[in-house]
Coordinates of C-alpha atoms in Angstrom, one line a residue:
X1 CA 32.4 -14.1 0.2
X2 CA 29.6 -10.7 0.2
X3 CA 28.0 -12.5 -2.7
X4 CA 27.9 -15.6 -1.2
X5 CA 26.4 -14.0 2.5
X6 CA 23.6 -12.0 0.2
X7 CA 23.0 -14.9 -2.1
X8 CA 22.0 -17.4 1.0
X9 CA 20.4 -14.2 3.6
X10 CA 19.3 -11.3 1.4
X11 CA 15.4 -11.6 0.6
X12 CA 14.8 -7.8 -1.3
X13 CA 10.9 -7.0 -0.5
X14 CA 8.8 -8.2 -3.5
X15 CA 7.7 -5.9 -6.4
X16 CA 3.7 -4.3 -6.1
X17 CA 1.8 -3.9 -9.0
X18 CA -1.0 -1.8 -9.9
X19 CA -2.9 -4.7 -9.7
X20 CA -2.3 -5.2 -6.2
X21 CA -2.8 -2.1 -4.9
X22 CA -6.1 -1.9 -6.5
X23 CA -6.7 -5.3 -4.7
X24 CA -5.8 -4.5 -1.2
X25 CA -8.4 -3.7 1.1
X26 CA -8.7 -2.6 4.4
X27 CA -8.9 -6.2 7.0
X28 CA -11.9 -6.6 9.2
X29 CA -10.6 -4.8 12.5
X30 CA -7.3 -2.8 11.2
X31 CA -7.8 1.2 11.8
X32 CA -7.7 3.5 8.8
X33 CA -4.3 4.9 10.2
X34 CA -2.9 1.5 10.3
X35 CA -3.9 0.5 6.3
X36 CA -3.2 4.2 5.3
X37 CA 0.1 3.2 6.1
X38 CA 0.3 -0.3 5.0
X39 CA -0.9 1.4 1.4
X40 CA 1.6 3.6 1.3
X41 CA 4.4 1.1 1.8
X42 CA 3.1 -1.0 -0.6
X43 CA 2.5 2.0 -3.1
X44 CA 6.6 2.8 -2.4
X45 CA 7.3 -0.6 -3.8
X46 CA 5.7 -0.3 -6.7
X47 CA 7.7 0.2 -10.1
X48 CA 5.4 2.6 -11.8
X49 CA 4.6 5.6 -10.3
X50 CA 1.6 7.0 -9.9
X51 CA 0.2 10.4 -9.0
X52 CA -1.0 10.6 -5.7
X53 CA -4.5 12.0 -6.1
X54 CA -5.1 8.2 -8.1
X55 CA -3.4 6.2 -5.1
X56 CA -5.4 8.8 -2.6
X57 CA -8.8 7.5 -4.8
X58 CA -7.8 3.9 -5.0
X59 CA -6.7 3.6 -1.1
X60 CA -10.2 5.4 0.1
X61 CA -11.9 3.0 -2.9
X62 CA -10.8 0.2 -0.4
X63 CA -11.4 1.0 2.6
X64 CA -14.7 -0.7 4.7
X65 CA -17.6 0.2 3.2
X66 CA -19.0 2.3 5.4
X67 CA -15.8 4.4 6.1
X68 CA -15.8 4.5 2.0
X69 CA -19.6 6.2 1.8
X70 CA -18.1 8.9 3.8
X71 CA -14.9 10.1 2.0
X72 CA -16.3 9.5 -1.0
X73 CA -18.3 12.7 -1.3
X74 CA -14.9 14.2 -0.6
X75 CA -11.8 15.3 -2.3
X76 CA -8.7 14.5 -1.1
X77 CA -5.3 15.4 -2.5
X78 CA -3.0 13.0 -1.0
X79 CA -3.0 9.8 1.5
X80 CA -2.2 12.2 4.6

């Protein structure tokens, strides 16, 4: 009867590439906290793991463009 329940109600979250994190950007009025934190629970559903300076890169990388010229120039460790 469990099987049956989670066969007709249980939707697990899909799986996140690579390839979709590198394709997420940053919507027109959302603030950096707000995608910072839409990143990272997209980067938690991904199956490969990868090290956070790369995700740190790729989430500034897609960011608005002019929030992008300015953290460029920096280095940042992690998403926090």
């Amino acid at each position: 009867m469990e099987r049956c329940f989670h066969d007709r109600f249980y939707r697990p979250l899909p799986k996140v590439t690579i390839a979709d994190l590198m394709n997420m950007r940053q919507i027109v009025k959302e603030s950096t906290i707000d995608f910072k934190e839409r990143f990272k629970k997209a980067k938690s559903r991904c199956s490969v793991q990868l090290p956070e300076i790369e995700c740190t890169a790729m989430a500034v990388g897609n960011m608005h463009p002019q929030l992008k010229e300015k953290l460029v120039a920096q280095e940042y460790s992690d998403l926090s």
